[in-house]
Short mmCIF file of C-alpha atoms in Angstrom, two decimals:
data_model
loop_
_atom_site.label_atom_id
_atom_site.label_comp_id
_atom_site.label_asym_id
_atom_site.label_seq_id
_atom_site.Cartn_x
_atom_site.Cartn_y
_atom_site.Cartn_z
CA MET A 4 24.91 18.98 -9.99
CA ALA A 5 22.67 19.85 -12.91
CA THR A 6 23.64 22.82 -15.06
CA ARG A 7 21.60 25.84 -14.13
CA ASN A 8 20.06 28.07 -16.77
CA LEU A 9 18.54 31.53 -16.90
CA LYS A 10 15.06 30.24 -16.12
CA ASP A 11 16.36 28.73 -12.87
CA VAL A 12 17.87 32.09 -11.89
CA ALA A 13 14.64 33.90 -12.74
CA ARG A 14 12.59 31.41 -10.71
CA LEU A 15 14.80 31.77 -7.63
CA ALA A 16 14.77 35.57 -7.92
CA GLY A 17 11.02 35.66 -8.49
CA VAL A 18 11.19 37.51 -11.81
CA HIS A 19 10.48 36.86 -15.48
CA PRO A 20 13.41 35.33 -17.46
CA ALA A 21 13.54 38.47 -19.63
CA THR A 22 14.01 40.58 -16.50
CA ALA A 23 16.75 38.25 -15.29
CA SER A 24 18.48 38.56 -18.65
CA ARG A 25 18.39 42.36 -18.51
CA ALA A 26 19.67 42.38 -14.94
CA LEU A 27 22.68 40.22 -15.84
CA ASN A 28 23.63 42.28 -18.90
CA GLU A 29 25.78 45.34 -18.13
CA ARG A 30 24.24 47.21 -21.06
CA THR A 31 20.64 46.74 -19.88
CA ALA A 32 20.94 46.41 -16.08
CA SER A 33 19.80 50.02 -15.67
CA MET A 34 16.44 49.03 -17.17
CA VAL A 35 15.49 47.20 -13.95
CA SER A 36 15.46 48.52 -10.40
CA PRO A 37 18.70 48.24 -8.40
CA GLU A 38 16.94 46.01 -5.87
CA THR A 39 15.75 43.61 -8.58
CA ALA A 40 19.16 43.57 -10.28
CA GLU A 41 20.84 42.73 -6.96
CA ARG A 42 18.33 39.96 -6.25
CA VAL A 43 18.95 38.43 -9.68
CA ARG A 44 22.74 38.61 -9.25
CA GLU A 45 22.49 36.96 -5.83
CA ALA A 46 20.36 34.18 -7.33
CA ALA A 47 22.89 33.66 -10.11
CA VAL A 48 25.72 33.40 -7.59
CA ALA A 49 23.74 31.00 -5.40
CA LEU A 50 23.08 28.72 -8.37
CA GLY A 51 26.56 29.03 -9.87
CA TYR A 52 25.08 30.47 -13.07
CA ARG A 53 27.33 32.34 -15.48
CA VAL A 54 26.21 34.31 -18.54
CA ASN A 55 26.97 32.46 -21.77
CA ARG A 56 28.45 35.37 -23.72
CA VAL A 57 29.10 33.22 -26.77
CA ALA A 58 25.43 32.33 -27.02
CA ARG A 59 24.46 35.93 -26.39
CA GLY A 60 26.85 37.03 -29.12
CA LEU A 61 25.31 34.60 -31.60
CA LYS A 62 21.88 35.97 -30.81
CA THR A 63 22.84 39.66 -30.98
CA ARG A 64 25.55 39.24 -33.64
CA ARG A 65 27.94 41.02 -31.30
CA SER A 66 30.94 39.67 -29.43
CA HIS A 67 30.97 42.59 -26.95
CA THR A 68 34.72 42.84 -27.36
CA ILE A 69 36.71 45.79 -28.70
CA GLY A 70 40.22 45.54 -30.09
CA MET A 71 42.77 48.25 -29.30
CA LEU A 72 46.21 48.66 -30.88
CA ILE A 73 48.91 50.81 -29.29
CA PRO A 74 52.39 51.47 -30.73
CA ASP A 75 54.55 51.07 -27.61
CA ILE A 76 53.36 49.57 -24.34
CA THR A 77 56.51 50.83 -22.57
CA ASN A 78 55.62 54.45 -23.32
CA PRO A 79 54.11 55.93 -20.10
CA PHE A 80 51.62 57.93 -22.16
CA PHE A 81 49.51 54.95 -23.21
CA PRO A 82 48.40 53.22 -19.97
CA GLY A 83 46.21 56.18 -18.99
CA MET A 84 44.67 56.26 -22.45
CA VAL A 85 43.96 52.52 -22.34
CA ARG A 86 42.41 52.86 -18.89
CA GLY A 87 40.09 55.62 -20.09
CA ALA A 88 38.90 53.48 -22.99
CA GLU A 89 38.55 50.38 -20.83
CA ASP A 90 36.51 52.14 -18.14
CA ARG A 91 34.01 53.50 -20.68
CA LEU A 92 33.74 50.17 -22.49
CA HIS A 93 33.26 48.28 -19.23
CA GLU A 94 30.34 50.55 -18.37
CA ALA A 95 28.77 49.54 -21.69
CA GLY A 96 29.35 45.82 -21.16
CA TYR A 97 32.33 45.43 -23.47
CA THR A 98 35.70 43.79 -22.90
CA LEU A 99 38.85 45.42 -24.27
CA VAL A 100 41.47 43.29 -26.03
CA LEU A 101 44.84 45.06 -26.20
CA ALA A 102 47.82 44.51 -28.51
CA ASP A 103 51.19 46.27 -28.79
CA THR A 104 52.54 46.70 -32.34
CA ASP A 105 56.02 47.93 -31.31
CA ASN A 106 55.69 50.62 -34.02
CA ASP A 107 55.91 47.88 -36.66
CA PRO A 108 53.47 48.12 -39.61
CA VAL A 109 53.67 44.35 -40.15
CA GLN A 110 52.65 43.72 -36.54
CA ASP A 111 49.97 46.36 -36.88
CA ARG A 112 48.34 44.52 -39.77
CA ARG A 113 48.74 41.11 -38.12
CA HIS A 114 47.13 42.16 -34.85
CA ARG A 115 44.31 43.90 -36.67
CA ASP A 116 43.59 40.82 -38.77
CA VAL A 117 43.60 38.53 -35.74
CA MET A 118 41.18 40.81 -33.91
CA LEU A 119 38.83 40.92 -36.89
CA GLU A 120 39.00 37.14 -37.20
CA ARG A 121 37.88 36.97 -33.58
CA GLN A 122 34.95 39.19 -34.52
CA VAL A 123 35.58 42.21 -32.34
CA ASP A 124 32.74 44.70 -32.61
CA GLY A 125 35.08 47.60 -33.29
CA LEU A 126 38.64 48.88 -33.15
CA LEU A 127 40.47 51.65 -31.30
CA LEU A 128 43.70 52.42 -33.17
CA ALA A 129 46.53 54.48 -31.68
CA THR A 130 49.05 53.23 -34.23
CA SER A 131 48.07 54.97 -37.46
CA ARG A 132 50.53 56.65 -39.79
CA ARG A 133 49.57 59.63 -41.89
CA ARG A 134 49.34 57.47 -45.01
CA ASP A 135 48.26 54.10 -43.72
CA PRO A 136 47.17 51.17 -45.92
CA VAL A 137 45.57 49.46 -42.92
CA ILE A 138 43.29 52.45 -42.36
CA GLU A 139 42.50 52.67 -46.07
CA GLU A 140 41.30 49.06 -45.98
CA LEU A 141 39.16 49.73 -42.93
CA ILE A 142 37.59 52.80 -44.55
CA GLY A 143 36.28 50.53 -47.28
CA SER A 144 34.87 47.99 -44.79
CA ASP A 145 31.92 47.93 -42.41
CA VAL A 146 34.13 47.65 -39.32
CA PRO A 147 33.56 50.54 -36.87
CA PHE A 148 36.87 52.10 -35.80
CA VAL A 149 38.18 55.23 -34.14
CA LEU A 150 41.73 56.61 -34.32
CA VAL A 151 43.21 57.74 -31.01
CA ASN A 152 46.00 60.30 -30.49
CA ARG A 153 47.01 60.05 -34.16
CA THR A 154 45.07 60.45 -37.37
CA VAL A 155 45.58 60.14 -41.12
CA ASP A 156 45.93 62.76 -43.83
CA ARG A 157 42.88 61.50 -45.66
CA GLY A 158 39.48 62.36 -44.20
CA ARG A 159 36.41 60.19 -43.68
CA VAL A 160 37.61 58.76 -40.37
CA ALA A 161 36.53 59.16 -36.77
CA ALA A 162 39.36 60.30 -34.51
CA VAL A 163 40.04 61.73 -31.06
CA ILE A 164 43.36 63.59 -31.03
CA PRO A 165 45.12 66.36 -29.13
CA ASP A 166 45.06 69.86 -30.59
CA ASP A 167 48.78 69.68 -31.40
CA HIS A 168 48.97 73.10 -33.06
CA ALA A 169 47.46 74.84 -30.05
CA GLY A 170 49.66 72.85 -27.67
CA MET A 171 52.80 73.89 -29.51
CA ALA A 172 51.68 77.52 -29.42
CA LEU A 173 51.41 77.28 -25.62
CA ALA A 174 55.00 76.04 -25.40
CA VAL A 175 56.46 78.63 -27.78
CA ASP A 176 54.54 81.54 -26.26
CA HIS A 177 55.77 80.55 -22.80
CA LEU A 178 59.39 80.61 -23.94
CA TYR A 179 58.89 83.88 -25.78
CA ASP A 180 57.42 85.46 -22.64
CA LEU A 181 60.59 84.38 -20.80
CA GLY A 182 62.65 86.37 -23.31
CA HIS A 183 63.79 83.54 -25.60
CA ARG A 184 64.18 84.35 -29.28
CA ARG A 185 66.31 81.43 -30.49
CA ILE A 186 63.87 78.58 -30.06
CA SER A 187 64.32 75.20 -31.76
CA HIS A 188 62.22 72.07 -32.10
CA VAL A 189 63.27 68.43 -31.79
CA ALA A 190 60.39 66.89 -33.69
CA GLY A 191 58.81 63.46 -33.68
CA PRO A 192 58.65 61.23 -36.77
CA SER A 193 56.87 63.07 -39.57
CA ILE A 194 55.20 59.86 -40.77
CA THR A 195 52.85 60.29 -37.80
CA SER A 196 50.25 63.03 -37.50
CA SER A 197 51.46 63.92 -34.00
CA GLY A 198 55.03 64.40 -35.21
CA ALA A 199 54.00 66.36 -38.30
CA ARG A 200 51.29 68.46 -36.64
CA ARG A 201 53.54 69.47 -33.75
CA ALA A 202 56.30 70.46 -36.16
CA GLU A 203 53.81 72.49 -38.21
CA GLY A 204 52.47 74.06 -35.04
CA PHE A 205 55.97 74.99 -33.91
CA VAL A 206 56.83 76.71 -37.19
CA ALA A 207 53.50 78.57 -37.21
CA ALA A 208 53.93 79.69 -33.60
CA VAL A 209 57.48 81.05 -33.96
CA ARG A 210 56.68 82.78 -37.24
CA ALA A 211 53.59 84.37 -35.69
CA LEU A 212 56.00 85.96 -33.20
CA GLY A 213 58.29 87.17 -35.98
CA LEU A 214 61.00 84.59 -35.20
CA ASP A 215 62.99 82.20 -37.36
CA PRO A 216 62.38 78.46 -36.67
CA GLY A 217 66.16 78.06 -36.46
CA VAL A 218 68.03 74.77 -36.32
CA GLY A 219 65.80 71.78 -35.69
CA ALA A 220 65.91 68.01 -35.97
CA GLU A 221 63.52 65.10 -36.46
CA ALA A 222 63.71 62.07 -34.16
CA SER A 223 62.97 58.72 -35.75
CA ALA A 224 60.67 57.73 -32.87
CA PHE A 225 59.06 59.17 -29.75
CA THR A 226 61.75 57.67 -27.51
CA ILE A 227 64.64 58.79 -25.30
CA GLU A 228 67.15 57.11 -27.60
CA ALA A 229 65.79 58.75 -30.75
CA GLY A 230 65.75 62.16 -29.08
CA HIS A 231 69.33 61.73 -27.90
CA ALA A 232 70.47 60.67 -31.37
CA VAL A 233 69.45 63.95 -33.03
CA ALA A 234 69.57 66.52 -30.23
CA GLY A 235 73.35 66.83 -30.40
CA GLU A 236 73.22 68.65 -33.74
CA VAL A 237 70.76 71.19 -32.34
CA LEU A 238 72.74 71.78 -29.15
CA GLY A 239 75.99 71.93 -31.11
CA ALA A 240 74.80 74.56 -33.58
CA HIS A 241 76.98 77.65 -34.03
CA ARG A 242 74.25 79.79 -32.52
CA ARG A 243 72.90 77.35 -30.00
CA PRO A 244 69.20 77.82 -29.24
CA THR A 245 68.42 79.27 -25.85
CA ALA A 246 65.29 77.11 -25.70
CA ILE A 247 64.07 73.81 -27.18
CA VAL A 248 60.60 72.36 -27.51
CA ALA A 249 60.61 68.55 -27.73
CA ALA A 250 57.97 66.48 -29.53
CA ASN A 251 57.16 64.58 -26.34
CA ASP A 252 58.54 64.05 -22.85
CA LEU A 253 60.64 61.02 -23.82
CA VAL A 254 62.31 62.97 -26.62
CA ALA A 255 62.90 65.75 -24.06
CA LEU A 256 64.75 63.23 -21.87
CA GLY A 257 66.89 62.40 -24.87
CA VAL A 258 67.67 66.10 -25.27
CA LEU A 259 68.77 66.23 -21.63
CA ASP A 260 71.03 63.21 -22.15
CA ALA A 261 72.62 64.82 -25.20
CA ALA A 262 73.11 68.06 -23.25
CA ASN A 263 74.85 66.23 -20.42
CA ALA A 264 77.17 64.58 -22.94
CA GLN A 265 78.17 68.05 -24.18
CA GLY A 266 78.62 69.44 -20.69
CA LEU A 267 75.52 71.62 -20.93
CA SER A 268 73.03 72.16 -18.14
CA CYS A 269 69.29 72.82 -18.22
CA PRO A 270 68.05 75.46 -17.55
CA ALA A 271 71.35 77.28 -17.05
CA ASP A 272 72.40 76.83 -20.70
CA PHE A 273 69.02 76.32 -22.36
CA SER A 274 65.36 75.97 -21.42
CA LEU A 275 63.38 72.88 -22.37
CA VAL A 276 59.67 72.13 -22.83
CA GLY A 277 58.25 68.64 -23.29
CA PHE A 278 54.86 67.35 -24.44
CA ASN A 279 52.22 65.16 -22.72
CA ASP A 280 53.15 65.53 -19.02
CA MET A 281 53.97 61.87 -18.47
CA SER A 282 53.71 60.59 -14.93
CA PHE A 283 57.40 60.85 -13.99
CA VAL A 284 58.51 64.19 -15.46
CA ASP A 285 57.83 66.19 -12.31
CA ARG A 286 60.52 64.07 -10.60
CA LEU A 287 63.29 64.82 -13.06
CA GLN A 288 66.21 67.10 -12.27
CA PRO A 289 65.22 69.65 -13.38
CA SER A 290 61.51 68.92 -13.25
CA LEU A 291 60.16 69.25 -16.78
CA THR A 292 57.99 72.08 -18.02
CA THR A 293 55.59 70.39 -20.41
CA VAL A 294 52.29 70.68 -22.24
CA ARG A 295 49.72 68.41 -20.62
CA ILE A 296 47.07 66.37 -22.38
CA ASP A 297 44.56 64.27 -20.47
CA GLU A 298 45.38 60.84 -21.88
CA TYR A 299 42.58 59.22 -19.85
CA GLU A 300 40.08 61.56 -21.50
CA LEU A 301 41.53 60.71 -24.93
CA GLY A 302 40.79 57.04 -24.39
CA LEU A 303 37.40 57.65 -22.82
CA ARG A 304 36.22 59.97 -25.59
CA ALA A 305 37.47 57.58 -28.28
CA ALA A 306 35.61 54.68 -26.69
CA ARG A 307 32.46 56.78 -26.41
CA LEU A 308 32.67 57.71 -30.09
CA LEU A 309 33.26 54.08 -31.09
CA LEU A 310 30.20 52.92 -29.13
CA SER A 311 28.15 55.53 -31.00
CA LEU A 312 29.39 54.15 -34.32
CA ILE A 313 28.56 50.59 -33.26
CA ASP A 314 25.06 51.50 -32.12
CA ASP A 315 24.38 53.75 -35.11
CA PRO A 316 26.58 53.27 -38.21
CA SER A 317 25.24 56.54 -39.63
CA THR A 318 26.99 58.53 -36.87
CA PRO A 319 29.17 61.18 -38.56
CA ARG A 320 32.90 60.38 -38.77
CA GLU A 321 34.22 63.39 -36.88
CA THR A 322 37.59 64.44 -35.52
CA VAL A 323 37.43 65.49 -31.88
CA MET A 324 40.36 67.60 -30.66
CA LEU A 325 41.20 67.91 -26.97
CA ALA A 326 42.94 70.92 -25.48
CA PHE A 327 46.39 71.02 -23.88
CA GLU A 328 47.40 73.03 -20.84
CA LEU A 329 50.86 74.33 -19.96
CA VAL A 330 52.52 72.99 -16.80
CA VAL A 331 55.47 75.20 -15.81
CA ARG A 332 58.29 73.60 -13.82
CA ASP A 333 62.04 74.06 -13.40
CA SER A 334 63.34 73.28 -16.90
CA THR A 335 62.40 76.73 -18.22
CA THR A 336 63.76 80.04 -16.99
CA ALA A 337 64.05 83.64 -18.13
CA LEU A 338 66.70 84.35 -20.75
CA ALA A 339 68.50 86.71 -18.39
CA ALA A 340 69.68 83.64 -16.49
CA THR A 341 70.91 81.94 -19.66
CA PRO A 342 74.30 82.55 -21.32
CA SER A 343 74.09 84.32 -24.69
CA THR A 344 76.67 82.11 -26.41
#
């Protein structure tokens, strides 16, 4: 059977080849009527015609692929964010290529280089550190990119991140309203903006209430294991905090593990607040009070901003901050129900 081309599809559908091309391109299909687009798609299926995206890319100088780097594919926070980005990119006719760096800067650079070699049209990066050589190199290039969930200390980048300071204030104010005055923070790694900004937000929030930040600790990663490794020193302090705010929900699970190892119970012995509202935390015992961010919206907004940069390189490099909301569950209780020791 002879290979069918776009002209054959157009002839069968009874349209001009340019109309057939627009109908078969996700980015331009809206430029033709739905009836015409459906007729062209049916003709393409009948003839076994498939769009040659390589040829289209050579003509438009675009590959219609976007690279996305995430730090830990096992972290339940990231699938929703990836889905948000993928849905928006799909609407625009782009394919998302995903890579997991396992929080390794060497892997981060390698995956980025491979994606650029494959001529992705832009990058979504959820892996950045506050001082990141990879980002510095991209700033000096013509590659459109957007940082997601994390950002860098230096400006001149486009980013979509949670409002970590405001989120921490929600958590601290909630505990204060429950009567807690000894509130501690188990922070995330300070080499990341999310770890550093949440720690800064915690200190600002407790001091705004006239409290002392008290005994805290910094986890080496946003994981259960890292949270467990450092929470013991907070829970074992001479004046144990009556409440703890964790850097994220996984770190909060590590705090619960450390508490169990010391024979402590939440919320009888201390209240606990997490961050992010990951999909499973409402099923914990106790169910976790946490500060929710819409990870799907993070990914969607980042993809939208990246598409703007691709279409118009003069688009301002802005930082978009999304709001948190407090979700109260069983891991927090009034101080009156908590021992004073």
